[in-house]
Amino acid sequence: MRQDERRPFVVALQQAREAAYDPGEYVEQESFMRASEIRALAERAGIAPGVSVLDLCCGVAGPGRLLTRELGCSYLGVDASASAVALARERAGDLPCRFEVAHVPPLPPGTFDVVLLLETMLAFPDKEKLVNAVARALPSGGRFAFTLEEGAPLSESERARMPDADTVWLTPLDELRDVLTRDGLVVRWQDDWSRSHRAVAESLIGAFTADATAIAARIGRRALDELLAAHRLWSDWLATGRVRKIALVAERAA
C-alpha cells in the first residue's frame, strides 16, 4: 500500500490476521513473525528491564508494545509513516513507549543497547549505509537484532511479478555478514525461520481469502489482489528455498 494512510489497511486486515495465527501468537505484528519468535529474538538480544531499545521501521509497533509490556525495556520506535506512528501511539495507551516519525538512516541521536529491525531489511537497497548507521548507534557490546530475507537479488521477471518490487532487495547471507564485519559487528546467534514463516504466509493467505469481501470493501479489490499475490510469492519462495528467513543477533565489538 503506497499511500501513507495506514489505518484503513490495518483495520481491514485485523480480523484475518487474528484468525491466521495460533492462540497467543498474534500481537498486532505486520509480518510473518510469531509472538514466540519475537520473544526469542528479544531474549537472544538481551532485552530486559532498563535496556534501551531502538526499533527501526516499527510500523504500528505490535512487537515493540509486547516487549515494553513484558520485558520493561526503554523503547523508542521509529517509522517513516506518520499514520503508522499515530496508530502505534494510540494503541500503546499507558505503556512507556516513545515514537518518532523519521526516515532511516540516519538514526535518532544517541546510543542504544539494542537496535531492532524486524522483517524490513529487504526494504533497504543500500545495506552498507544502514548497517553503518546501526553500528554507530551501538555502544561496545550493543546488539543488532534483526531478520533477513536471504537470497540472490530478484530477477527482472521476478520483479515484474512482485507488487511493490521497489521495496524488495534480497541479499545473500554471506554478503550481509561481510557488511556486518566491516562495521565491527560480530554475529553471536542466527536461526533459520523459513519453515515457520512459510506456514504463517499460507495461513494468512487462507485468512485473507476467507475475509476477502470485508477486506476489499475497506481497501479495494486491487490492493487485496496485490496483497494476496505478494503472499503467494513469498510462500512459494520460502517453500522452494528461493528465499530464506534468517534471524540474527550481531554484537558491536570492543
mmCIF file of N, CA, C and O in Angstrom, residues 76-139:
data_model
loop_
_atom_site.group_PDB
_atom_site.id
_atom_site.type_symbol
_atom_site.label_atom_id
_atom_site.label_comp_id
_atom_site.label_asym_id
_atom_site.label_seq_id
_atom_site.Cartn_x
_atom_site.Cartn_y
_atom_site.Cartn_z
ATOM 1 N N LEU A 76 12.064 3.002 22.017
ATOM 2 C CA LEU A 76 11.818 4.060 21.046
ATOM 3 C C LEU A 76 11.570 3.410 19.692
ATOM 4 O O LEU A 76 12.434 2.711 19.159
ATOM 5 N N GLY A 77 10.389 3.635 19.125
ATOM 6 C CA GLY A 77 10.054 3.122 17.809
ATOM 7 C C GLY A 77 10.084 4.231 16.776
ATOM 8 O O GLY A 77 9.610 5.336 17.032
ATOM 9 N N VAL A 78 10.669 3.936 15.609
ATOM 10 C CA VAL A 78 10.806 4.920 14.542
ATOM 11 C C VAL A 78 10.218 4.345 13.259
ATOM 12 O O VAL A 78 10.484 3.192 12.905
ATOM 13 N N ASP A 79 9.432 5.154 12.559
ATOM 14 C CA ASP A 79 8.874 4.719 11.281
ATOM 15 C C ASP A 79 8.665 5.940 10.385
ATOM 16 O O ASP A 79 8.402 7.045 10.888
ATOM 17 N N ALA A 80 8.775 5.733 9.084
ATOM 18 C CA ALA A 80 8.596 6.834 8.143
ATOM 19 C C ALA A 80 7.140 7.216 7.954
ATOM 20 O O ALA A 80 6.841 8.305 7.466
ATOM 21 N N SER A 81 6.221 6.330 8.340
ATOM 22 C CA SER A 81 4.795 6.582 8.151
ATOM 23 C C SER A 81 4.199 7.292 9.366
ATOM 24 O O SER A 81 4.122 6.726 10.460
ATOM 25 N N ALA A 82 3.756 8.531 9.168
ATOM 26 C CA ALA A 82 3.151 9.284 10.264
ATOM 27 C C ALA A 82 1.876 8.616 10.757
ATOM 28 O O ALA A 82 1.584 8.618 11.965
ATOM 29 N N SER A 83 1.112 8.046 9.836
ATOM 30 C CA SER A 83 -0.143 7.416 10.251
ATOM 31 C C SER A 83 0.109 6.137 11.034
ATOM 32 O O SER A 83 -0.627 5.813 11.971
ATOM 33 N N ALA A 84 1.165 5.383 10.680
ATOM 34 C CA ALA A 84 1.507 4.188 11.447
ATOM 35 C C ALA A 84 1.944 4.569 12.854
ATOM 36 O O ALA A 84 1.544 3.924 13.838
ATOM 37 N N VAL A 85 2.750 5.611 12.971
ATOM 38 C CA VAL A 85 3.201 6.064 14.283
ATOM 39 C C VAL A 85 2.022 6.570 15.112
ATOM 40 O O VAL A 85 1.954 6.326 16.328
ATOM 41 N N ALA A 86 1.079 7.251 14.480
ATOM 42 C CA ALA A 86 -0.103 7.711 15.206
ATOM 43 C C ALA A 86 -0.882 6.528 15.774
ATOM 44 O O ALA A 86 -1.346 6.565 16.927
ATOM 45 N N LEU A 87 -1.022 5.470 14.983
ATOM 46 C CA LEU A 87 -1.699 4.260 15.468
ATOM 47 C C LEU A 87 -0.907 3.608 16.598
ATOM 48 O O LEU A 87 -1.483 3.124 17.576
ATOM 49 N N ALA A 88 0.410 3.581 16.453
ATOM 50 C CA ALA A 88 1.250 2.984 17.496
ATOM 51 C C ALA A 88 1.067 3.726 18.817
ATOM 52 O O ALA A 88 0.910 3.102 19.875
ATOM 53 N N ARG A 89 1.090 5.050 18.758
ATOM 54 C CA ARG A 89 0.903 5.847 19.982
ATOM 55 C C ARG A 89 -0.475 5.579 20.596
ATOM 56 O O ARG A 89 -0.606 5.424 21.818
ATOM 57 N N GLU A 90 -1.473 5.537 19.741
ATOM 58 C CA GLU A 90 -2.843 5.322 20.205
ATOM 59 C C GLU A 90 -2.968 3.972 20.906
ATOM 60 O O GLU A 90 -3.583 3.852 21.973
ATOM 61 N N ARG A 91 -2.389 2.943 20.308
ATOM 62 C CA ARG A 91 -2.543 1.590 20.839
ATOM 63 C C ARG A 91 -1.603 1.315 22.008
ATOM 64 O O ARG A 91 -1.823 0.365 22.768
ATOM 65 N N ALA A 92 -0.565 2.123 22.154
ATOM 66 C CA ALA A 92 0.344 1.937 23.285
ATOM 67 C C ALA A 92 -0.315 2.311 24.606
ATOM 68 O O ALA A 92 0.061 1.790 25.658
ATOM 69 N N GLY A 93 -1.311 3.209 24.558
ATOM 70 C CA GLY A 93 -2.005 3.586 25.781
ATOM 71 C C GLY A 93 -1.067 4.126 26.838
ATOM 72 O O GLY A 93 -0.324 5.065 26.610
ATOM 73 N N ASP A 94 -1.072 3.489 28.021
ATOM 74 C CA ASP A 94 -0.252 3.945 29.138
ATOM 75 C C ASP A 94 1.147 3.318 29.146
ATOM 76 O O ASP A 94 1.926 3.586 30.063
ATOM 77 N N LEU A 95 1.457 2.495 28.164
ATOM 78 C CA LEU A 95 2.793 1.906 28.125
ATOM 79 C C LEU A 95 3.844 3.005 27.930
ATOM 80 O O LEU A 95 3.619 3.949 27.170
ATOM 81 N N PRO A 96 5.007 2.892 28.560
ATOM 82 C CA PRO A 96 6.042 3.928 28.430
ATOM 83 C C PRO A 96 6.836 3.794 27.135
ATOM 84 O O PRO A 96 8.076 3.733 27.153
ATOM 85 N N CYS A 97 6.145 3.760 26.015
ATOM 86 C CA CYS A 97 6.794 3.696 24.704
ATOM 87 C C CYS A 97 6.947 5.113 24.145
ATOM 88 O O CYS A 97 6.091 5.964 24.367
ATOM 89 N N ARG A 98 8.028 5.342 23.412
ATOM 90 C CA ARG A 98 8.207 6.597 22.696
ATOM 91 C C ARG A 98 8.280 6.292 21.203
ATOM 92 O O ARG A 98 8.742 5.229 20.795
ATOM 93 N N PHE A 99 7.830 7.249 20.400
ATOM 94 C CA PHE A 99 7.807 7.053 18.953
ATOM 95 C C PHE A 99 8.253 8.326 18.245
ATOM 96 O O PHE A 99 8.036 9.430 18.737
ATOM 97 N N GLU A 100 8.880 8.145 17.082
ATOM 98 C CA GLU A 100 9.256 9.258 16.230
ATOM 99 C C GLU A 100 8.928 8.917 14.787
ATOM 100 O O GLU A 100 9.020 7.754 14.377
ATOM 101 N N VAL A 101 8.554 9.947 14.018
ATOM 102 C CA VAL A 101 8.378 9.799 12.577
ATOM 103 C C VAL A 101 9.676 10.226 11.903
ATOM 104 O O VAL A 101 10.112 11.363 12.058
ATOM 105 N N ALA A 102 10.311 9.309 11.196
ATOM 106 C CA ALA A 102 11.587 9.637 10.551
ATOM 107 C C ALA A 102 11.946 8.557 9.547
ATOM 108 O O ALA A 102 11.608 7.384 9.720
ATOM 109 N N HIS A 103 12.623 8.962 8.481
ATOM 110 C CA HIS A 103 13.230 8.020 7.548
ATOM 111 C C HIS A 103 14.595 7.626 8.096
ATOM 112 O O HIS A 103 15.304 8.439 8.673
ATOM 113 N N VAL A 104 14.956 6.361 7.926
ATOM 114 C CA VAL A 104 16.280 5.891 8.355
ATOM 115 C C VAL A 104 16.979 5.206 7.189
ATOM 116 O O VAL A 104 16.310 4.610 6.338
ATOM 117 N N PRO A 105 18.348 5.271 7.170
ATOM 118 C CA PRO A 105 19.160 6.152 8.003
ATOM 119 C C PRO A 105 19.016 7.616 7.582
ATOM 120 O O PRO A 105 18.518 7.860 6.497
ATOM 121 N N PRO A 106 19.457 8.579 8.452
ATOM 122 C CA PRO A 106 20.173 8.397 9.707
ATOM 123 C C PRO A 106 19.268 7.901 10.826
ATOM 124 O O PRO A 106 18.037 7.917 10.694
ATOM 125 N N LEU A 107 19.877 7.498 11.926
ATOM 126 C CA LEU A 107 19.148 7.060 13.099
ATOM 127 C C LEU A 107 19.023 8.218 14.090
ATOM 128 O O LEU A 107 19.760 9.195 13.995
ATOM 129 N N PRO A 108 18.096 8.120 15.029
ATOM 130 C CA PRO A 108 17.989 9.165 16.055
ATOM 131 C C PRO A 108 19.325 9.316 16.807
ATOM 132 O O PRO A 108 20.091 8.351 16.918
ATOM 133 N N PRO A 109 19.616 10.489 17.332
ATOM 134 C CA PRO A 109 20.884 10.695 18.046
ATOM 135 C C PRO A 109 20.967 9.869 19.316
ATOM 136 O O PRO A 109 19.951 9.474 19.891
ATOM 137 N N GLY A 110 22.189 9.613 19.734
ATOM 138 C CA GLY A 110 22.407 8.860 20.958
ATOM 139 C C GLY A 110 22.778 7.422 20.676
ATOM 140 O O GLY A 110 22.880 6.997 19.519
ATOM 141 N N THR A 111 23.001 6.659 21.748
ATOM 142 C CA THR A 111 23.303 5.237 21.622
ATOM 143 C C THR A 111 22.206 4.416 22.288
ATOM 144 O O THR A 111 21.495 4.891 23.179
ATOM 145 N N PHE A 112 22.108 3.158 21.842
ATOM 146 C CA PHE A 112 21.067 2.251 22.322
ATOM 147 C C PHE A 112 21.694 0.883 22.572
ATOM 148 O O PHE A 112 22.552 0.440 21.807
ATOM 149 N N ASP A 113 21.248 0.204 23.616
ATOM 150 C CA ASP A 113 21.776 -1.125 23.920
ATOM 151 C C ASP A 113 21.428 -2.132 22.830
ATOM 152 O O ASP A 113 22.221 -3.027 22.526
ATOM 153 N N VAL A 114 20.227 -1.994 22.264
ATOM 154 C CA VAL A 114 19.762 -2.914 21.224
ATOM 155 C C VAL A 114 19.083 -2.115 20.125
ATOM 156 O O VAL A 114 18.268 -1.220 20.402
ATOM 157 N N VAL A 115 19.411 -2.436 18.880
ATOM 158 C CA VAL A 115 18.681 -1.923 17.727
ATOM 159 C C VAL A 115 17.940 -3.098 17.093
ATOM 160 O O VAL A 115 18.547 -4.134 16.791
ATOM 161 N N LEU A 116 16.634 -2.951 16.919
ATOM 162 C CA LEU A 116 15.792 -3.968 16.298
ATOM 163 C C LEU A 116 15.439 -3.564 14.869
ATOM 164 O O LEU A 116 15.191 -2.390 14.594
ATOM 165 N N LEU A 117 15.384 -4.558 13.976
ATOM 166 C CA LEU A 117 14.877 -4.351 12.625
ATOM 167 C C LEU A 117 14.160 -5.632 12.229
ATOM 168 O O LEU A 117 14.797 -6.614 11.830
ATOM 169 N N LEU A 118 12.849 -5.638 12.358
ATOM 170 C CA LEU A 118 12.065 -6.849 12.148
ATOM 171 C C LEU A 118 11.376 -6.828 10.793
ATOM 172 O O LEU A 118 10.556 -5.956 10.510
ATOM 173 N N GLU A 119 11.743 -7.770 9.932
ATOM 174 C CA GLU A 119 11.049 -8.035 8.675
ATOM 175 C C GLU A 119 11.102 -6.892 7.667
ATOM 176 O O GLU A 119 10.265 -6.820 6.775
ATOM 177 N N THR A 120 12.074 -6.003 7.803
ATOM 178 C CA THR A 120 12.147 -4.892 6.848
ATOM 179 C C THR A 120 13.557 -4.643 6.320
ATOM 180 O O THR A 120 13.790 -3.634 5.659
ATOM 181 N N MET A 121 14.493 -5.553 6.583
ATOM 182 C CA MET A 121 15.820 -5.410 5.988
ATOM 183 C C MET A 121 15.726 -5.362 4.462
ATOM 184 O O MET A 121 16.484 -4.655 3.797
ATOM 185 N N LEU A 122 14.785 -6.094 3.905
ATOM 186 C CA LEU A 122 14.632 -6.151 2.446
ATOM 187 C C LEU A 122 14.271 -4.804 1.834
ATOM 188 O O LEU A 122 14.486 -4.594 0.628
ATOM 189 N N ALA A 123 13.740 -3.867 2.613
ATOM 190 C CA ALA A 123 13.309 -2.588 2.068
ATOM 191 C C ALA A 123 14.474 -1.632 1.819
ATOM 192 O O ALA A 123 14.284 -0.593 1.175
ATOM 193 N N PHE A 124 15.692 -1.977 2.293
ATOM 194 C CA PHE A 124 16.850 -1.098 2.160
ATOM 195 C C PHE A 124 17.753 -1.590 1.033
ATOM 196 O O PHE A 124 18.434 -2.612 1.191
ATOM 197 N N PRO A 125 17.807 -0.884 -0.094
ATOM 198 C CA PRO A 125 18.713 -1.310 -1.161
ATOM 199 C C PRO A 125 20.175 -1.169 -0.775
ATOM 200 O O PRO A 125 21.014 -1.949 -1.227
ATOM 201 N N ASP A 126 20.494 -0.191 0.070
ATOM 202 C CA ASP A 126 21.878 0.041 0.494
ATOM 203 C C ASP A 126 22.049 -0.489 1.920
ATOM 204 O O ASP A 126 21.897 0.233 2.904
ATOM 205 N N LYS A 127 22.368 -1.779 2.033
ATOM 206 C CA LYS A 127 22.531 -2.394 3.347
ATOM 207 C C LYS A 127 23.744 -1.831 4.082
ATOM 208 O O LYS A 127 23.752 -1.714 5.309
ATOM 209 N N GLU A 128 24.788 -1.493 3.333
ATOM 210 C CA GLU A 128 26.013 -0.973 3.940
ATOM 211 C C GLU A 128 25.733 0.317 4.706
ATOM 212 O O GLU A 128 26.188 0.507 5.840
ATOM 213 N N LYS A 129 24.991 1.224 4.101
ATOM 214 C CA LYS A 129 24.677 2.501 4.746
ATOM 215 C C LYS A 129 23.847 2.285 6.006
ATOM 216 O O LYS A 129 24.081 2.925 7.038
ATOM 217 N N LEU A 130 22.880 1.377 5.935
ATOM 218 C CA LEU A 130 22.041 1.097 7.095
ATOM 219 C C LEU A 130 22.861 0.496 8.233
ATOM 220 O O LEU A 130 22.791 0.955 9.379
ATOM 221 N N VAL A 131 23.640 -0.538 7.931
ATOM 222 C CA VAL A 131 24.404 -1.227 8.971
ATOM 223 C C VAL A 131 25.433 -0.289 9.599
ATOM 224 O O VAL A 131 25.656 -0.325 10.817
ATOM 225 N N ASN A 132 26.034 0.565 8.792
ATOM 226 C CA ASN A 132 26.987 1.533 9.332
ATOM 227 C C ASN A 132 26.318 2.447 10.343
ATOM 228 O O ASN A 132 26.868 2.739 11.411
ATOM 229 N N ALA A 133 25.103 2.899 10.028
ATOM 230 C CA ALA A 133 24.364 3.762 10.958
ATOM 231 C C ALA A 133 24.004 3.014 12.231
ATOM 232 O O ALA A 133 24.081 3.567 13.336
ATOM 233 N N VAL A 134 23.597 1.752 12.090
ATOM 234 C CA VAL A 134 23.270 0.945 13.267
ATOM 235 C C VAL A 134 24.499 0.769 14.151
ATOM 236 O O VAL A 134 24.430 0.925 15.382
ATOM 237 N N ALA A 135 25.633 0.447 13.537
ATOM 238 C CA ALA A 135 26.860 0.222 14.311
ATOM 239 C C ALA A 135 27.243 1.460 15.119
ATOM 240 O O ALA A 135 27.684 1.360 16.273
ATOM 241 N N ARG A 136 27.065 2.634 14.509
ATOM 242 C CA ARG A 136 27.417 3.872 15.205
ATOM 243 C C ARG A 136 26.449 4.203 16.342
ATOM 244 O O ARG A 136 26.774 4.992 17.232
ATOM 245 N N ALA A 137 25.257 3.594 16.316
ATOM 246 C CA ALA A 137 24.269 3.824 17.373
ATOM 247 C C ALA A 137 24.412 2.856 18.537
ATOM 248 O O ALA A 137 23.702 2.975 19.531
ATOM 249 N N LEU A 138 25.331 1.886 18.409
ATOM 250 C CA LEU A 138 25.517 0.878 19.445
ATOM 251 C C LEU A 138 26.796 1.141 20.233
ATOM 252 O O LEU A 138 27.844 1.427 19.645
ATOM 253 N N PRO A 139 26.749 1.009 21.550
ATOM 254 C CA PRO A 139 27.987 1.051 22.333
ATOM 255 C C PRO A 139 28.719 -0.281 22.194
ATOM 256 O O PRO A 139 28.190 -1.234 21.625
#
